Amino acid sequence: MKTHKTYFNWSSGKDSALALYHLLNDQRYSVEELITTVNSHYNRVSMHGLRKELLVAQTKALNIPASLIELPEMPSMAVYEQKMTEAVYRLKQSGFTHSAFGDIFLEDLRDYRDKQLAKENLTSIYPLWKRDTKALLNEFLDLGFKTIIVCANSKYFDDNFVGTIIDKSFIDNLPQGVDPCGENGEFHTFCFDGPIFKKPIDFKIGEKVYREYDHPNTDDSICSSDKYGVWYCDLIP
């Protein structure tokens, strides 16, 4: 059986962790690098707000080579695509043929990823695709993974929600309309322990911060045009 040299688009959260778990147990693929986008202005993981130091500790515990793609605070689509193209070109030159993601059901996002990768003759993989998100979260917990909520959309949650470690009662207490895995961007997590880690990642909970974003009303942005608020929970290494 041919083994495909694969890089994984690592977000630091629970869906990435579960998707990587399945990929590492699939003999068709050899995961040889993790890539993560980082907000260079704040030195934190894009979207999640996680400190880069914790990301580095996490990838070291995974024992897989990792690299960062540094983006400005509010990248235009042109800047985003340029940075990603540069990273993909390097990986392709290194012999990678497949790119893996933790996406579950966002069709538009998958179509975009597939089209961009097809330009470089790379194949995309989605180990969790179209699986029931409630079942996925239960599987994640049953496997022994541990994760904490690092940011959440204020439309659904207040500051008491961030900094919570997800357990079996989590799904039952979610507001109506919120996906159990937060697949629509309702919340993001940091996975700090589980069967793919050599050891747990140590951290302590810092301050909780509210930020409001007013996205530009233009097609030249990877963000939506709506104004929205986000609660963040700072995790300190």
C-alpha atoms as an extended CHARMM CRD file, in Angstrom:
* protein
*
       237  EXT
         1         1  MET       CA              0.0000000000        0.0000000000        0.0000000000  PROA      1               0.0000000000
         2         2  LYS       CA              1.3150000000        3.4210000000       -0.9780000000  PROA      2               0.0000000000
         3         3  THR       CA              1.6710000000        5.8680000000        1.9100000000  PROA      3               0.0000000000
         4         4  HSD       CA              0.8640000000        9.4860000000        1.1010000000  PROA      4               0.0000000000
         5         5  LYS       CA              3.1190000000       12.1580000000        2.5950000000  PROA      5               0.0000000000
         6         6  THR       CA              0.6450000000       14.4290000000        4.3800000000  PROA      6               0.0000000000
         7         7  TYR       CA              0.6810000000       17.7170000000        6.2400000000  PROA      7               0.0000000000
         8         8  PHE       CA             -2.0530000000       18.6250000000        8.6980000000  PROA      8               0.0000000000
         9         9  ASN       CA             -3.6640000000       22.0450000000        9.0880000000  PROA      9               0.0000000000
        10        10  TRP       CA             -3.4950000000       22.2170000000       12.8720000000  PROA      10              0.0000000000
        11        11  SER       CA             -5.7440000000       24.7260000000       14.7020000000  PROA      11              0.0000000000
        12        12  SER       CA             -4.8430000000       23.6110000000       18.2780000000  PROA      12              0.0000000000
        13        13  GLY       CA             -8.4750000000       22.6830000000       19.0440000000  PROA      13              0.0000000000
        14        14  LYS       CA            -10.5380000000       19.5620000000       19.5990000000  PROA      14              0.0000000000
        15        15  ASP       CA            -11.6390000000       18.9170000000       15.9920000000  PROA      15              0.0000000000
        16        16  SER       CA             -8.0360000000       19.0940000000       14.8130000000  PROA      16              0.0000000000
        17        17  ALA       CA             -7.0090000000       16.6870000000       17.5630000000  PROA      17              0.0000000000
        18        18  LEU       CA             -9.6800000000       14.1110000000       16.7180000000  PROA      18              0.0000000000
        19        19  ALA       CA             -9.0590000000       14.3710000000       12.9720000000  PROA      19              0.0000000000
        20        20  LEU       CA             -5.3160000000       13.9440000000       13.5420000000  PROA      20              0.0000000000
        21        21  TYR       CA             -5.9950000000       10.9350000000       15.7820000000  PROA      21              0.0000000000
        22        22  HSD       CA             -7.8680000000        9.2030000000       12.9620000000  PROA      22              0.0000000000
        23        23  LEU       CA             -5.2540000000       10.1640000000       10.4010000000  PROA      23              0.0000000000
        24        24  LEU       CA             -2.4000000000        8.7990000000       12.5150000000  PROA      24              0.0000000000
        25        25  ASN       CA             -4.2710000000        5.5020000000       12.6840000000  PROA      25              0.0000000000
        26        26  ASP       CA             -4.7960000000        5.3470000000        8.9150000000  PROA      26              0.0000000000
        27        27  GLN       CA             -1.9560000000        3.4900000000        7.2050000000  PROA      27              0.0000000000
        28        28  ARG       CA             -2.6280000000        5.2600000000        3.9120000000  PROA      28              0.0000000000
        29        29  TYR       CA             -1.1890000000        8.5130000000        5.2540000000  PROA      29              0.0000000000
        30        30  SER       CA              2.0550000000        9.5960000000        6.8650000000  PROA      30              0.0000000000
        31        31  VAL       CA              1.6060000000       12.8720000000        8.7710000000  PROA      31              0.0000000000
        32        32  GLU       CA              4.9950000000       14.5650000000        8.6890000000  PROA      32              0.0000000000
        33        33  GLU       CA              4.2410000000       18.2290000000        9.4120000000  PROA      33              0.0000000000
        34        34  LEU       CA              1.6900000000       20.4450000000       11.1360000000  PROA      34              0.0000000000
        35        35  ILE       CA              0.9860000000       23.9740000000        9.9160000000  PROA      35              0.0000000000
        36        36  THR       CA             -0.8360000000       26.6850000000       11.8620000000  PROA      36              0.0000000000
        37        37  THR       CA             -1.7580000000       30.2750000000       11.0170000000  PROA      37              0.0000000000
        38        38  VAL       CA             -0.6860000000       32.7930000000       13.6580000000  PROA      38              0.0000000000
        39        39  ASN       CA             -1.6810000000       36.4240000000       14.1610000000  PROA      39              0.0000000000
        40        40  SER       CA              1.7520000000       38.0820000000       14.0630000000  PROA      40              0.0000000000
        41        41  HSD       CA              0.4430000000       41.2620000000       15.7350000000  PROA      41              0.0000000000
        42        42  TYR       CA             -0.5990000000       39.4370000000       18.9250000000  PROA      42              0.0000000000
        43        43  ASN       CA              1.6470000000       36.3670000000       18.5320000000  PROA      43              0.0000000000
        44        44  ARG       CA             -1.3720000000       34.1080000000       18.9720000000  PROA      44              0.0000000000
        45        45  VAL       CA             -3.1470000000       31.3870000000       17.0030000000  PROA      45              0.0000000000
        46        46  SER       CA             -5.5280000000       32.9200000000       14.4620000000  PROA      46              0.0000000000
        47        47  MET       CA             -9.1910000000       32.8810000000       15.5720000000  PROA      47              0.0000000000
        48        48  HSD       CA             -8.4440000000       31.0050000000       18.8110000000  PROA      48              0.0000000000
        49        49  GLY       CA             -6.3520000000       33.6800000000       20.5300000000  PROA      49              0.0000000000
        50        50  LEU       CA             -4.0520000000       31.0240000000       21.9980000000  PROA      50              0.0000000000
        51        51  ARG       CA             -0.5290000000       32.1180000000       22.9600000000  PROA      51              0.0000000000
        52        52  LYS       CA              2.1200000000       30.8750000000       20.5420000000  PROA      52              0.0000000000
        53        53  GLU       CA              4.0860000000       29.4160000000       23.4550000000  PROA      53              0.0000000000
        54        54  LEU       CA              1.2510000000       27.0090000000       24.2170000000  PROA      54              0.0000000000
        55        55  LEU       CA              0.9330000000       26.0680000000       20.5550000000  PROA      55              0.0000000000
        56        56  VAL       CA              4.6410000000       25.2110000000       20.4980000000  PROA      56              0.0000000000
        57        57  ALA       CA              4.3140000000       23.1520000000       23.7020000000  PROA      57              0.0000000000
        58        58  GLN       CA              1.3390000000       21.3650000000       22.1590000000  PROA      58              0.0000000000
        59        59  THR       CA              3.0920000000       20.4410000000       18.9110000000  PROA      59              0.0000000000
        60        60  LYS       CA              6.1680000000       19.2860000000       20.8340000000  PROA      60              0.0000000000
        61        61  ALA       CA              3.9170000000       16.9840000000       22.8550000000  PROA      61              0.0000000000
        62        62  LEU       CA              2.5500000000       15.6340000000       19.5700000000  PROA      62              0.0000000000
        63        63  ASN       CA              6.1370000000       14.9520000000       18.4510000000  PROA      63              0.0000000000
        64        64  ILE       CA              5.4060000000       16.0500000000       14.8710000000  PROA      64              0.0000000000
        65        65  PRO       CA              7.4220000000       18.7740000000       13.0950000000  PROA      65              0.0000000000
        66        66  ALA       CA              5.4580000000       22.0240000000       12.9850000000  PROA      66              0.0000000000
        67        67  SER       CA              5.6430000000       25.3460000000       11.1780000000  PROA      67              0.0000000000
        68        68  LEU       CA              3.8300000000       28.6700000000       11.4670000000  PROA      68              0.0000000000
        69        69  ILE       CA              2.2110000000       30.8500000000        8.8130000000  PROA      69              0.0000000000
        70        70  GLU       CA              2.3170000000       34.4050000000       10.1410000000  PROA      70              0.0000000000
        71        71  LEU       CA             -0.5720000000       36.6730000000        9.1290000000  PROA      71              0.0000000000
        72        72  PRO       CA             -1.3090000000       40.3300000000        9.9100000000  PROA      72              0.0000000000
        73        73  GLU       CA             -4.1290000000       41.1620000000       12.3100000000  PROA      73              0.0000000000
        74        74  MET       CA             -6.8200000000       41.5830000000        9.6180000000  PROA      74              0.0000000000
        75        75  PRO       CA             -5.4650000000       40.0030000000        6.4190000000  PROA      75              0.0000000000
        76        76  SER       CA             -7.0790000000       40.7340000000        3.0760000000  PROA      76              0.0000000000
        77        77  MET       CA             -7.9280000000       37.7500000000        0.9150000000  PROA      77              0.0000000000
        78        78  ALA       CA             -4.9890000000       38.6150000000       -1.3290000000  PROA      78              0.0000000000
        79        79  VAL       CA             -2.5190000000       38.6090000000        1.5660000000  PROA      79              0.0000000000
        80        80  TYR       CA             -3.9970000000       35.4200000000        3.0300000000  PROA      80              0.0000000000
        81        81  GLU       CA             -3.7890000000       33.5720000000       -0.2730000000  PROA      81              0.0000000000
        82        82  GLN       CA             -0.2340000000       34.7750000000       -0.9090000000  PROA      82              0.0000000000
        83        83  LYS       CA              0.9580000000       33.4880000000        2.4780000000  PROA      83              0.0000000000
        84        84  MET       CA             -0.8310000000       30.1660000000        2.0410000000  PROA      84              0.0000000000
        85        85  THR       CA              0.4800000000       29.7370000000       -1.5160000000  PROA      85              0.0000000000
        86        86  GLU       CA              4.0410000000       30.2790000000       -0.3010000000  PROA      86              0.0000000000
        87        87  ALA       CA              3.5880000000       27.6560000000        2.4280000000  PROA      87              0.0000000000
        88        88  VAL       CA              1.9580000000       25.1460000000        0.0990000000  PROA      88              0.0000000000
        89        89  TYR       CA              4.6970000000       25.6080000000       -2.4960000000  PROA      89              0.0000000000
        90        90  ARG       CA              7.3670000000       24.8340000000        0.1100000000  PROA      90              0.0000000000
        91        91  LEU       CA              5.5070000000       21.7380000000        1.2530000000  PROA      91              0.0000000000
        92        92  LYS       CA              4.9860000000       20.5140000000       -2.2920000000  PROA      92              0.0000000000
        93        93  GLN       CA              8.7000000000       20.9670000000       -3.0040000000  PROA      93              0.0000000000
        94        94  SER       CA              9.3520000000       18.8100000000        0.0670000000  PROA      94              0.0000000000
        95        95  GLY       CA              7.3460000000       15.9440000000       -1.4160000000  PROA      95              0.0000000000
        96        96  PHE       CA              3.9840000000       16.4160000000        0.2900000000  PROA      96              0.0000000000
        97        97  THR       CA              1.0150000000       15.2320000000       -1.7860000000  PROA      97              0.0000000000
        98        98  HSD       CA             -1.8940000000       15.4820000000        0.6760000000  PROA      98              0.0000000000
        99        99  SER       CA             -3.2750000000       18.1740000000        2.9880000000  PROA      99              0.0000000000
       100       100  ALA       CA             -5.5920000000       17.2720000000        5.9080000000  PROA      100             0.0000000000
       101       101  PHE       CA             -8.1990000000       19.3290000000        7.7720000000  PROA      101             0.0000000000
       102       102  GLY       CA            -10.5090000000       18.9590000000       10.7700000000  PROA      102             0.0000000000
       103       103  ASP       CA            -13.5500000000       20.4730000000        9.0070000000  PROA      103             0.0000000000
       104       104  ILE       CA            -16.8590000000       18.6620000000        9.4940000000  PROA      104             0.0000000000
       105       105  PHE       CA            -19.6390000000       20.1160000000        7.3560000000  PROA      105             0.0000000000
       106       106  LEU       CA            -18.9080000000       23.6000000000        5.9880000000  PROA      106             0.0000000000
       107       107  GLU       CA            -19.3320000000       23.0000000000        2.2460000000  PROA      107             0.0000000000
       108       108  ASP       CA            -18.2080000000       26.4630000000        1.0720000000  PROA      108             0.0000000000
       109       109  LEU       CA            -15.0130000000       26.2700000000        3.0940000000  PROA      109             0.0000000000
       110       110  ARG       CA            -14.2260000000       22.8040000000        1.7900000000  PROA      110             0.0000000000
       111       111  ASP       CA            -14.8650000000       23.8840000000       -1.8110000000  PROA      111             0.0000000000
       112       112  TYR       CA            -12.4980000000       26.8100000000       -1.3380000000  PROA      112             0.0000000000
       113       113  ARG       CA             -9.7640000000       24.6340000000        0.1670000000  PROA      113             0.0000000000
       114       114  ASP       CA            -10.1200000000       21.9800000000       -2.5240000000  PROA      114             0.0000000000
       115       115  LYS       CA             -9.9100000000       24.4990000000       -5.3650000000  PROA      115             0.0000000000
       116       116  GLN       CA             -6.8350000000       26.2020000000       -3.9150000000  PROA      116             0.0000000000
       117       117  LEU       CA             -5.0200000000       22.9180000000       -3.3520000000  PROA      117             0.0000000000
       118       118  ALA       CA             -5.9920000000       21.5470000000       -6.7590000000  PROA      118             0.0000000000
       119       119  LYS       CA             -4.0170000000       24.4190000000       -8.3220000000  PROA      119             0.0000000000
       120       120  GLU       CA             -0.9130000000       22.8260000000       -6.7900000000  PROA      120             0.0000000000
       121       121  ASN       CA             -2.0170000000       19.2380000000       -7.5700000000  PROA      121             0.0000000000
       122       122  LEU       CA             -2.4490000000       18.4600000000       -3.8860000000  PROA      122             0.0000000000
       123       123  THR       CA             -5.2200000000       16.2470000000       -2.5170000000  PROA      123             0.0000000000
       124       124  SER       CA             -7.2540000000       17.3140000000        0.5190000000  PROA      124             0.0000000000
       125       125  ILE       CA             -8.4190000000       14.9540000000        3.2760000000  PROA      125             0.0000000000
       126       126  TYR       CA            -11.2150000000       15.4400000000        5.8250000000  PROA      126             0.0000000000
       127       127  PRO       CA            -11.2510000000       12.5740000000        8.3650000000  PROA      127             0.0000000000
       128       128  LEU       CA            -14.3400000000       13.9160000000       10.1930000000  PROA      128             0.0000000000
       129       129  TRP       CA            -16.3610000000       14.9740000000        7.1600000000  PROA      129             0.0000000000
       130       130  LYS       CA            -20.1740000000       14.7420000000        7.4810000000  PROA      130             0.0000000000
       131       131  ARG       CA            -20.0490000000       12.8980000000       10.7880000000  PROA      131             0.0000000000
       132       132  ASP       CA            -22.6220000000       13.7950000000       13.4440000000  PROA      132             0.0000000000
       133       133  THR       CA            -21.0780000000       16.4820000000       15.6530000000  PROA      133             0.0000000000
       134       134  LYS       CA            -22.6750000000       15.2410000000       18.8680000000  PROA      134             0.0000000000
       135       135  ALA       CA            -21.2640000000       11.7630000000       18.1960000000  PROA      135             0.0000000000
       136       136  LEU       CA            -17.8680000000       13.2770000000       17.4090000000  PROA      136             0.0000000000
       137       137  LEU       CA            -17.7240000000       15.1730000000       20.6970000000  PROA      137             0.0000000000
       138       138  ASN       CA            -18.6930000000       12.0580000000       22.6500000000  PROA      138             0.0000000000
       139       139  GLU       CA            -16.0440000000       10.0370000000       20.8110000000  PROA      139             0.0000000000
       140       140  PHE       CA            -13.4840000000       12.7260000000       21.5710000000  PROA      140             0.0000000000
       141       141  LEU       CA            -14.2190000000       12.5060000000       25.2980000000  PROA      141             0.0000000000
       142       142  ASP       CA            -14.4410000000        8.6970000000       25.3180000000  PROA      142             0.0000000000
       143       143  LEU       CA            -10.9590000000        8.4900000000       23.7980000000  PROA      143             0.0000000000
       144       144  GLY       CA             -9.5910000000       10.4730000000       26.7430000000  PROA      144             0.0000000000
       145       145  PHE       CA             -9.0280000000       13.8320000000       25.0840000000  PROA      145             0.0000000000
       146       146  LYS       CA             -9.2730000000       16.9730000000       27.2200000000  PROA      146             0.0000000000
       147       147  THR       CA            -10.0350000000       20.4500000000       25.9210000000  PROA      147             0.0000000000
       148       148  ILE       CA            -10.8320000000       23.9140000000       27.2760000000  PROA      148             0.0000000000
       149       149  ILE       CA            -12.8630000000       26.7040000000       25.6640000000  PROA      149             0.0000000000
       150       150  VAL       CA            -10.5960000000       29.6220000000       24.7930000000  PROA      150             0.0000000000
       151       151  CYS       CA            -12.9850000000       31.9080000000       22.9010000000  PROA      151             0.0000000000
       152       152  ALA       CA            -16.6990000000       32.1990000000       22.1860000000  PROA      152             0.0000000000
       153       153  ASN       CA            -19.0980000000       34.3520000000       20.2090000000  PROA      153             0.0000000000
       154       154  SER       CA            -20.8640000000       36.7670000000       22.5610000000  PROA      154             0.0000000000
       155       155  LYS       CA            -24.0850000000       36.2890000000       20.5910000000  PROA      155             0.0000000000
       156       156  TYR       CA            -24.4510000000       32.9390000000       22.3820000000  PROA      156             0.0000000000
       157       157  PHE       CA            -22.1810000000       33.0710000000       25.4330000000  PROA      157             0.0000000000
       158       158  ASP       CA            -20.9060000000       35.3080000000       28.2280000000  PROA      158             0.0000000000
       159       159  ASP       CA            -17.5710000000       35.3410000000       30.0410000000  PROA      159             0.0000000000
       160       160  ASN       CA            -18.5660000000       32.3990000000       32.2510000000  PROA      160             0.0000000000
       161       161  PHE       CA            -18.4580000000       30.0790000000       29.2500000000  PROA      161             0.0000000000
       162       162  VAL       CA            -14.8260000000       30.6520000000       28.2650000000  PROA      162             0.0000000000
       163       163  GLY       CA            -12.3090000000       28.8480000000       30.4520000000  PROA      163             0.0000000000
       164       164  THR       CA            -14.6450000000       25.8470000000       30.7840000000  PROA      164             0.0000000000
       165       165  ILE       CA            -13.2870000000       22.3380000000       30.3020000000  PROA      165             0.0000000000
       166       166  ILE       CA            -15.6680000000       20.3410000000       28.0980000000  PROA      166             0.0000000000
       167       167  ASP       CA            -17.2680000000       17.2750000000       29.6880000000  PROA      167             0.0000000000
       168       168  LYS       CA            -20.1980000000       14.9400000000       28.9840000000  PROA      168             0.0000000000
       169       169  SER       CA            -22.7680000000       17.4240000000       30.2920000000  PROA      169             0.0000000000
       170       170  PHE       CA            -21.5420000000       20.1100000000       27.8850000000  PROA      170             0.0000000000
       171       171  ILE       CA            -23.8950000000       19.2910000000       24.9890000000  PROA      171             0.0000000000
       172       172  ASP       CA            -27.0250000000       19.3400000000       27.1590000000  PROA      172             0.0000000000
       173       173  ASN       CA            -26.2690000000       22.8810000000       28.3440000000  PROA      173             0.0000000000
       174       174  LEU       CA            -25.6300000000       24.5050000000       24.9620000000  PROA      174             0.0000000000
       175       175  PRO       CA            -27.9960000000       27.2470000000       23.7600000000  PROA      175             0.0000000000
       176       176  GLN       CA            -30.4290000000       26.2530000000       21.0320000000  PROA      176             0.0000000000
       177       177  GLY       CA            -28.9040000000       26.4530000000       17.5780000000  PROA      177             0.0000000000
       178       178  VAL       CA            -25.2960000000       26.0850000000       18.7090000000  PROA      178             0.0000000000
       179       179  ASP       CA            -23.4480000000       23.1820000000       17.1030000000  PROA      179             0.0000000000
       180       180  PRO       CA            -21.9390000000       20.7170000000       19.6420000000  PROA      180             0.0000000000
       181       181  CYS       CA            -18.5360000000       21.1200000000       17.9820000000  PROA      181             0.0000000000
       182       182  GLY       CA            -18.8960000000       24.8590000000       17.3690000000  PROA      182             0.0000000000
       183       183  GLU       CA            -18.4980000000       24.1680000000       13.6560000000  PROA      183             0.0000000000
       184       184  ASN       CA            -20.1670000000       27.4530000000       12.7230000000  PROA      184             0.0000000000
       185       185  GLY       CA            -17.6010000000       29.4230000000       14.7360000000  PROA      185             0.0000000000
       186       186  GLU       CA            -19.6520000000       29.6570000000       17.9390000000  PROA      186             0.0000000000
       187       187  PHE       CA            -16.6170000000       28.7350000000       20.0750000000  PROA      187             0.0000000000
       188       188  HSD       CA            -13.0300000000       27.4640000000       19.8100000000  PROA      188             0.0000000000
       189       189  THR       CA            -10.9540000000       25.2650000000       22.0930000000  PROA      189             0.0000000000
       190       190  PHE       CA             -7.4390000000       24.3010000000       23.1280000000  PROA      190             0.0000000000
       191       191  CYS       CA             -6.7920000000       20.5530000000       23.3640000000  PROA      191             0.0000000000
       192       192  PHE       CA             -4.2800000000       19.9030000000       26.1370000000  PROA      192             0.0000000000
       193       193  ASP       CA             -4.3010000000       16.1130000000       26.6400000000  PROA      193             0.0000000000
       194       194  GLY       CA             -5.2580000000       12.8970000000       24.9080000000  PROA      194             0.0000000000
       195       195  PRO       CA             -3.9970000000        9.6910000000       23.2680000000  PROA      195             0.0000000000
       196       196  ILE       CA             -1.9520000000       11.4900000000       20.5810000000  PROA      196             0.0000000000
       197       197  PHE       CA              0.0560000000       13.5390000000       23.1130000000  PROA      197             0.0000000000
       198       198  LYS       CA              3.2820000000       12.3550000000       24.7450000000  PROA      198             0.0000000000
       199       199  LYS       CA              2.3210000000       14.3240000000       27.8600000000  PROA      199             0.0000000000
       200       200  PRO       CA             -0.3540000000       16.8470000000       28.9470000000  PROA      200             0.0000000000
       201       201  ILE       CA              0.2760000000       20.5410000000       28.2740000000  PROA      201             0.0000000000
       202       202  ASP       CA              0.4590000000       22.5620000000       31.4850000000  PROA      202             0.0000000000
       203       203  PHE       CA             -1.2060000000       25.9620000000       31.7210000000  PROA      203             0.0000000000
       204       204  LYS       CA             -3.1090000000       28.2060000000       34.0920000000  PROA      204             0.0000000000
       205       205  ILE       CA             -6.1610000000       30.3370000000       33.3780000000  PROA      205             0.0000000000
       206       206  GLY       CA             -5.5200000000       34.0550000000       32.9760000000  PROA      206             0.0000000000
       207       207  GLU       CA             -7.8520000000       36.9900000000       32.4580000000  PROA      207             0.0000000000
       208       208  LYS       CA            -11.0070000000       36.9890000000       30.3560000000  PROA      208             0.0000000000
       209       209  VAL       CA            -11.2540000000       39.7080000000       27.7150000000  PROA      209             0.0000000000
       210       210  TYR       CA            -14.0720000000       40.9260000000       25.4860000000  PROA      210             0.0000000000
       211       211  ARG       CA            -13.2550000000       42.2040000000       22.0010000000  PROA      211             0.0000000000
       212       212  GLU       CA            -15.5660000000       43.5620000000       19.3470000000  PROA      212             0.0000000000
       213       213  TYR       CA            -14.7810000000       43.3300000000       15.6600000000  PROA      213             0.0000000000
       214       214  ASP       CA            -16.1320000000       45.5230000000       12.8960000000  PROA      214             0.0000000000
       215       215  HSD       CA            -15.2600000000       43.7680000000        9.6760000000  PROA      215             0.0000000000
       216       216  PRO       CA            -14.8400000000       45.8310000000        6.5080000000  PROA      216             0.0000000000
       217       217  ASN       CA            -17.7540000000       45.6770000000        4.0900000000  PROA      217             0.0000000000
       218       218  THR       CA            -15.7120000000       44.3460000000        1.1850000000  PROA      218             0.0000000000
       219       219  ASP       CA            -15.1960000000       41.1470000000       -0.7600000000  PROA      219             0.0000000000
       220       220  ASP       CA            -11.4360000000       41.5670000000       -0.2850000000  PROA      220             0.0000000000
       221       221  SER       CA            -11.5010000000       40.0530000000        3.2020000000  PROA      221             0.0000000000
       222       222  ILE       CA            -11.4880000000       36.5440000000        4.6110000000  PROA      222             0.0000000000
       223       223  CYS       CA            -13.8610000000       37.7640000000        7.3320000000  PROA      223             0.0000000000
       224       224  SER       CA            -17.6020000000       38.4330000000        7.2140000000  PROA      224             0.0000000000
       225       225  SER       CA            -18.8960000000       42.0110000000        7.1060000000  PROA      225             0.0000000000
       226       226  ASP       CA            -20.9370000000       41.7590000000       10.3230000000  PROA      226             0.0000000000
       227       227  LYS       CA            -19.8990000000       43.3460000000       13.6010000000  PROA      227             0.0000000000
       228       228  TYR       CA            -19.6010000000       40.8100000000       16.3930000000  PROA      228             0.0000000000
       229       229  GLY       CA            -18.1450000000       40.3290000000       19.8530000000  PROA      229             0.0000000000
       230       230  VAL       CA            -15.8940000000       37.5860000000       21.1850000000  PROA      230             0.0000000000
       231       231  TRP       CA            -15.0260000000       36.5380000000       24.7280000000  PROA      231             0.0000000000
       232       232  TYR       CA            -11.4590000000       35.2610000000       25.1410000000  PROA      232             0.0000000000
       233       233  CYS       CA             -9.9110000000       33.3570000000       28.0130000000  PROA      233             0.0000000000
       234       234  ASP       CA             -6.1560000000       33.8080000000       28.1680000000  PROA      234             0.0000000000
       235       235  LEU       CA             -4.2190000000       30.6330000000       28.9540000000  PROA      235             0.0000000000
       236       236  ILE       CA             -0.7930000000       31.1390000000       30.4870000000  PROA      236             0.0000000000
       237       237  PRO       CA              2.0080000000       28.5600000000       29.9940000000  PROA      237             0.0000000000
